[in-house]
XYZ file of C-alpha atoms in Angstrom:
411
model
C 76.738 32.356 -11.445
C 77.142 29.193 -13.502
C 73.604 28.035 -14.239
C 74.418 24.363 -13.869
C 72.345 21.942 -11.866
C 74.453 19.220 -10.318
C 72.882 16.149 -8.815
C 73.918 12.541 -8.262
C 73.168 10.226 -11.139
C 72.024 12.936 -13.560
C 75.395 14.171 -14.714
C 74.199 17.628 -13.709
C 75.242 19.300 -10.467
C 73.120 20.871 -7.556
C 72.973 22.467 -3.930
C 70.607 23.603 -1.102
C 71.677 25.937 1.600
C 71.756 27.028 5.118
C 73.092 30.445 5.867
C 75.426 31.791 8.510
C 73.989 34.312 10.948
C 74.820 37.874 10.034
C 72.447 40.401 11.577
C 69.898 37.609 11.898
C 70.514 36.408 8.376
C 69.715 32.712 8.299
C 69.059 29.431 10.026
C 70.201 25.831 9.858
C 70.186 23.182 12.562
C 70.052 24.646 16.020
C 72.028 23.688 19.070
C 70.801 20.988 21.385
C 69.218 19.242 18.442
C 66.592 21.908 17.777
C 65.802 21.486 14.098
C 65.541 24.902 12.510
C 66.871 24.147 9.043
C 65.373 25.795 5.966
C 64.838 23.258 3.224
C 61.422 23.234 1.540
C 59.506 21.182 4.097
C 57.576 24.271 5.057
C 56.516 27.048 2.714
C 56.261 30.715 3.506
C 53.311 32.726 2.130
C 56.028 35.028 0.783
C 57.517 32.351 -1.465
C 57.988 33.745 -4.961
C 57.762 30.370 -6.724
C 54.570 28.355 -6.279
C 54.651 24.642 -7.085
C 51.791 22.202 -7.510
C 51.545 19.537 -6.091
C 52.674 20.773 -2.679
C 56.075 19.742 -1.374
C 55.903 16.246 0.127
C 52.488 15.469 -1.388
C 51.623 11.767 -1.605
C 49.150 9.826 -3.699
C 49.191 12.295 -6.606
C 47.117 11.019 -9.529
C 48.934 10.257 -12.830
C 46.824 12.943 -14.520
C 47.047 15.330 -11.564
C 47.904 18.988 -12.033
C 51.608 19.814 -12.176
C 52.477 23.486 -12.428
C 55.178 25.965 -11.454
C 54.310 29.657 -11.479
C 55.438 33.088 -10.330
C 53.257 36.181 -9.828
C 55.768 38.480 -11.546
C 59.251 38.448 -13.038
C 59.932 35.265 -14.992
C 60.917 31.636 -14.576
C 64.508 31.087 -15.633
C 64.543 27.278 -15.525
C 62.261 24.464 -14.414
C 63.004 20.745 -14.251
C 60.540 18.059 -13.181
C 62.231 14.667 -13.011
C 61.191 11.191 -11.906
C 63.917 10.105 -9.475
C 64.928 7.208 -7.209
C 64.068 4.702 -9.935
C 65.994 2.573 -12.399
C 66.718 5.747 -14.373
C 65.798 9.435 -14.053
C 63.112 10.530 -16.523
C 62.437 14.205 -17.226
C 58.833 15.335 -17.581
C 58.509 17.240 -20.884
C 57.179 20.761 -20.455
C 57.682 24.395 -21.327
C 57.705 27.861 -19.797
C 54.949 30.136 -21.116
C 55.824 33.049 -23.388
C 55.271 35.549 -20.575
C 57.639 33.539 -18.344
C 55.124 33.237 -15.506
C 54.168 29.560 -15.751
C 55.593 26.116 -16.502
C 53.327 23.230 -17.417
C 53.881 19.731 -18.813
C 53.269 19.040 -22.484
C 49.517 18.424 -22.993
C 48.615 14.762 -22.568
C 51.565 14.011 -20.258
C 50.793 11.412 -17.581
C 52.930 10.743 -14.544
C 54.028 7.235 -13.640
C 52.318 5.374 -10.825
C 54.281 4.615 -7.654
C 57.006 7.119 -8.534
C 58.843 9.978 -6.848
C 59.259 13.301 -8.646
C 61.568 16.227 -7.947
C 60.864 19.815 -8.986
C 63.739 22.311 -9.314
C 62.873 25.874 -10.284
C 64.769 29.173 -10.462
C 63.084 32.529 -11.122
C 64.206 36.105 -11.730
C 62.353 39.120 -10.360
C 62.023 42.459 -12.143
C 65.491 43.507 -10.951
C 67.226 40.334 -12.154
C 67.553 38.850 -8.667
C 67.305 35.079 -8.371
C 65.071 32.950 -6.182
C 64.910 29.148 -6.116
C 62.581 26.408 -4.948
C 63.095 22.637 -4.695
C 60.253 20.229 -3.897
C 59.313 16.558 -4.197
C 56.074 14.594 -4.440
C 55.073 10.966 -4.958
C 52.339 9.523 -7.119
C 49.665 7.037 -6.118
C 50.647 3.460 -5.284
C 48.007 0.841 -6.192
C 45.885 -0.315 -3.267
C 47.376 -3.198 -1.274
C 50.801 -2.623 -2.840
C 54.039 -1.037 -1.590
C 57.169 0.372 -3.172
C 60.647 1.291 -1.966
C 62.146 4.649 -2.977
C 65.919 4.386 -2.916
C 69.170 6.342 -2.904
C 71.558 6.748 -4.650
C 70.300 7.060 -8.197
C 71.024 4.293 -10.670
C 74.305 4.585 -12.606
C 75.543 7.448 -10.457
C 79.105 8.007 -9.265
C 79.185 8.707 -5.536
C 81.572 9.338 -2.680
C 82.956 6.616 -0.438
C 80.504 7.398 2.375
C 77.362 6.586 0.375
C 74.732 4.546 2.231
C 72.036 2.706 0.265
C 68.783 3.968 1.762
C 65.219 2.760 1.170
C 62.069 4.601 2.202
C 58.870 2.579 1.839
C 55.445 3.857 0.828
C 53.737 1.869 3.615
C 54.799 0.597 7.057
C 56.613 -2.726 6.874
C 55.450 -5.383 9.342
C 57.395 -8.341 7.926
C 60.785 -6.648 7.941
C 62.757 -9.880 7.534
C 60.954 -10.787 4.302
C 61.514 -7.343 2.820
C 65.157 -7.155 3.861
C 65.769 -10.637 2.465
C 64.333 -9.527 -0.878
C 66.887 -6.685 -1.238
C 70.433 -7.805 -1.968
C 73.334 -5.324 -2.004
C 76.601 -6.715 -3.376
C 79.869 -5.167 -4.498
C 82.972 -5.744 -6.575
C 85.414 -6.109 -4.871
C 83.186 -7.973 -2.414
C 82.580 -6.708 1.136
C 79.965 -7.586 3.736
C 76.968 -5.243 3.452
C 74.332 -5.285 6.214
C 70.913 -3.678 6.522
C 69.669 -1.620 9.467
C 66.042 -0.642 10.106
C 65.055 2.797 11.356
C 61.414 2.246 12.273
C 58.994 0.512 9.899
C 59.492 2.645 6.800
C 63.249 2.997 6.349
C 65.992 0.443 5.669
C 69.640 1.450 5.109
C 72.551 -0.701 3.904
C 76.268 -0.082 4.459
C 79.569 -1.965 4.809
C 81.674 -1.947 7.981
C 83.909 0.870 6.670
C 83.697 3.380 3.847
C 83.607 1.902 0.351
C 86.935 1.666 -1.461
C 87.290 3.995 -4.476
C 86.377 2.226 -7.696
C 83.970 -0.211 -6.055
C 80.979 -1.189 -8.184
C 77.807 -1.751 -6.150
C 74.739 -3.651 -7.348
C 71.308 -3.499 -5.715
C 68.910 -6.331 -6.613
C 65.284 -5.662 -5.692
C 63.075 -8.740 -5.618
C 60.106 -7.152 -3.873
C 57.387 -8.187 -6.306
C 54.753 -10.261 -4.460
C 56.669 -10.079 -1.161
C 54.108 -9.641 1.625
C 55.268 -6.694 3.734
C 52.129 -6.501 5.881
C 48.878 -8.490 5.878
C 47.481 -8.188 2.358
C 50.148 -5.677 1.192
C 52.541 -6.864 -1.528
C 55.528 -5.410 -3.343
C 55.543 -4.486 -7.041
C 59.255 -3.954 -7.817
C 61.637 -6.324 -9.532
C 64.737 -4.632 -10.901
C 68.512 -4.349 -10.663
C 70.265 -1.005 -10.229
C 73.809 0.011 -9.383
C 76.333 2.757 -8.791
C 80.094 3.328 -8.810
C 82.187 4.663 -5.949
C 84.467 7.482 -7.071
C 87.532 8.936 -5.371
C 87.635 9.308 -1.592
C 87.005 12.813 -0.236
C 86.623 13.286 3.505
C 86.452 16.788 4.942
C 86.997 17.481 8.628
C 85.409 20.600 10.112
C 86.946 21.804 13.363
C 84.364 24.135 14.900
C 86.829 25.345 17.529
C 89.590 26.193 15.053
C 87.133 27.457 12.387
C 88.767 25.345 9.673
C 87.893 22.546 7.266
C 90.606 20.148 6.126
C 89.821 18.552 2.753
C 91.481 15.172 2.138
C 91.500 13.284 -1.152
C 92.453 9.607 -0.962
C 93.961 10.292 2.456
C 96.088 13.248 1.295
C 95.498 16.756 2.632
C 94.523 18.908 -0.365
C 93.729 22.192 1.365
C 92.500 23.799 4.562
C 89.619 26.244 4.201
C 88.453 28.869 6.723
C 84.844 28.330 7.850
C 82.198 29.627 10.201
C 80.090 27.119 12.164
C 77.186 27.362 14.606
C 77.077 30.237 17.058
C 77.166 29.450 20.814
C 73.359 29.264 21.088
C 72.837 27.445 17.778
C 75.751 25.032 17.573
C 76.555 22.563 14.799
C 76.115 18.819 15.258
C 79.283 16.803 15.801
C 79.828 13.582 13.903
C 80.075 12.162 10.421
C 77.561 13.422 7.869
C 77.136 12.550 4.205
C 76.348 14.952 1.371
C 72.896 13.963 0.082
C 71.899 16.924 -2.111
C 73.596 19.733 -4.022
C 71.960 22.907 -5.358
C 73.727 25.797 -7.072
C 71.252 28.299 -5.594
C 68.280 28.243 -3.233
C 66.098 30.512 -1.134
C 65.907 30.593 2.662
C 63.053 32.255 4.513
C 62.945 32.266 8.316
C 59.150 31.974 8.388
C 59.398 28.344 7.258
C 61.428 27.397 10.335
C 59.850 29.512 13.044
C 61.987 32.664 12.806
C 59.242 35.275 12.494
C 58.963 38.912 13.407
C 55.965 40.452 15.182
C 54.143 40.696 11.842
C 54.543 36.969 11.212
C 57.048 37.444 8.399
C 60.450 35.806 8.251
C 63.197 37.491 10.259
C 65.378 36.905 7.203
C 64.793 36.058 3.563
C 67.851 35.132 1.520
C 66.652 34.338 -1.984
C 69.918 33.375 -3.640
C 72.156 31.428 -1.254
C 74.863 29.852 -3.467
C 76.784 26.579 -3.420
C 74.942 24.601 -0.736
C 75.301 20.927 0.187
C 72.775 19.148 2.393
C 74.272 17.157 5.273
C 71.198 16.182 7.332
C 67.458 15.833 6.839
C 66.856 18.210 9.734
C 68.537 21.112 7.988
C 72.324 21.094 8.376
C 74.095 22.327 5.251
C 77.550 23.305 4.089
C 77.059 26.391 1.915
C 78.410 29.571 0.415
C 78.019 32.809 2.394
C 78.395 36.215 0.699
C 76.826 38.454 3.370
C 79.242 37.940 6.273
C 82.487 39.982 6.318
C 85.479 38.074 4.996
C 87.114 38.416 8.424
C 84.412 36.119 9.895
C 85.717 33.000 8.177
C 88.422 31.264 10.147
C 87.775 33.436 13.217
C 84.197 33.209 14.472
C 81.181 30.899 14.580
C 78.081 32.904 13.675
C 75.639 30.544 11.912
C 72.455 28.838 13.079
C 74.180 25.453 12.907
C 75.405 25.120 9.343
C 78.969 25.299 8.070
C 79.625 28.392 5.953
C 82.331 28.980 3.342
C 83.204 32.387 1.912
C 81.485 33.189 -1.379
C 80.296 36.155 -3.459
C 76.779 37.162 -4.459
C 75.810 35.048 -7.460
C 78.431 32.463 -6.566
C 81.943 32.162 -7.943
C 83.948 29.122 -8.989
C 87.005 30.886 -7.575
C 85.573 31.327 -4.062
C 86.238 28.714 -1.344
C 82.571 27.645 -1.528
C 82.617 27.390 -5.322
C 85.900 25.490 -5.304
C 84.569 22.952 -2.802
C 81.161 22.633 -4.465
C 82.701 21.839 -7.847
C 84.767 19.064 -6.261
C 82.010 17.441 -4.210
C 80.017 14.279 -4.935
C 76.831 13.004 -3.381
C 78.152 10.498 -0.831
C 81.187 12.516 0.272
C 81.780 12.636 4.026
C 81.949 15.795 6.149
C 82.921 15.209 9.784
C 82.456 17.903 12.413
C 84.556 17.882 15.588
C 84.973 20.146 18.633
C 81.481 21.624 18.464
C 79.602 22.099 21.726
C 76.662 19.982 20.581
C 75.704 16.307 20.581
C 76.596 13.830 17.861
C 74.194 13.740 14.928
C 71.655 10.894 15.050
C 72.309 7.902 12.741
C 68.910 8.348 11.073
C 69.338 12.079 10.425
C 70.287 12.085 6.763
C 72.772 9.315 6.002
C 74.252 9.449 9.499
C 74.687 5.695 9.876
C 78.473 6.011 10.067
C 78.012 7.365 13.603
C 76.897 3.914 14.742
C 79.487 1.217 15.450
C 79.375 -2.037 13.489
C 77.954 -4.117 16.339
C 74.998 -1.769 16.819
C 74.506 -1.487 13.077
C 74.293 -5.254 12.619
C 71.896 -5.507 15.538
C 69.422 -3.399 13.574
C 69.074 -6.008 10.833
C 65.912 -8.144 10.803
C 68.010 -11.092 9.594
C 70.343 -11.366 12.600
């Protein structure tokens, strides 16, 4: 496998996965909206790679313990990066001589009010890979709030990218906060915000961005009162560029995915989608994360045997692209027979492309992965499931413009 990490805004590529069902092999997003995706939101006791702080931890102290370790084998690569800021910053560190532990350089302090991502890949004694991907946020000063945003500054994204803010505290004065965030573009288009609850604000235009558009996000949150006695601390300008248009249409009934670049059909790939009892969401979804390899363990999503262990444990799923927060992915599958693709739906809700163990650039999954950007659109049709919710991942394109505008605090 190419050991390249690929992620928006870092100039490096990435992917997380959801596996197709083959003799109970893996799980994604279940039918009827049952969320059974893998991800790293839960952690199995069997996980090979242990990360501190825990995935999703909040309020981590700047001098708090950061460590990645394995009980045996060796760590192949570890990256700890401050993300969703004006620029990604890598935490300096090193893997120990015995390969069992990664720690930051002595004296390293984390930034306050920041989000960090940990990406780690390990090898066991037989050379088999396992991966883990986690995030945590550091402490925000008392009576202050911050907005963590996507996409990353200076990144090149697909035409379906939605600017998304998650706030560290509930926002009571939504109009004041929305007014303090200005999203503009060149060429100019109308961009409107939409609130999902009190902690998330997304911005999008009426239709997909045009290729080549340059988008600027001005944050003027410093001293804005979001709730009684709670004030913002950010004042910065960030931006991103919209690359070529790539929209892929998955037909769950025909078991195909049509890939279109700038409106032109490039290729049609055979796929497998959700099985009858674990169907795939319909609707337009946006690629939000890419990982070249990851691990999936059924115990983290409720698929356990009588001993409490995962019904499946796939440690090296290749070429995976996250489509929803709840666990829908488009990913490589090397364990299903080649005859499955284009003929049958056997997954737990994800979309699977044929691949080989270790991943191959020449496989359908590798070909698609290498040509995918964060912000690309994947639309699923003819699945016997409901349409994906607008707040599940960057699913806002499933809401019409009138409803979208109605969700702004400024209308």
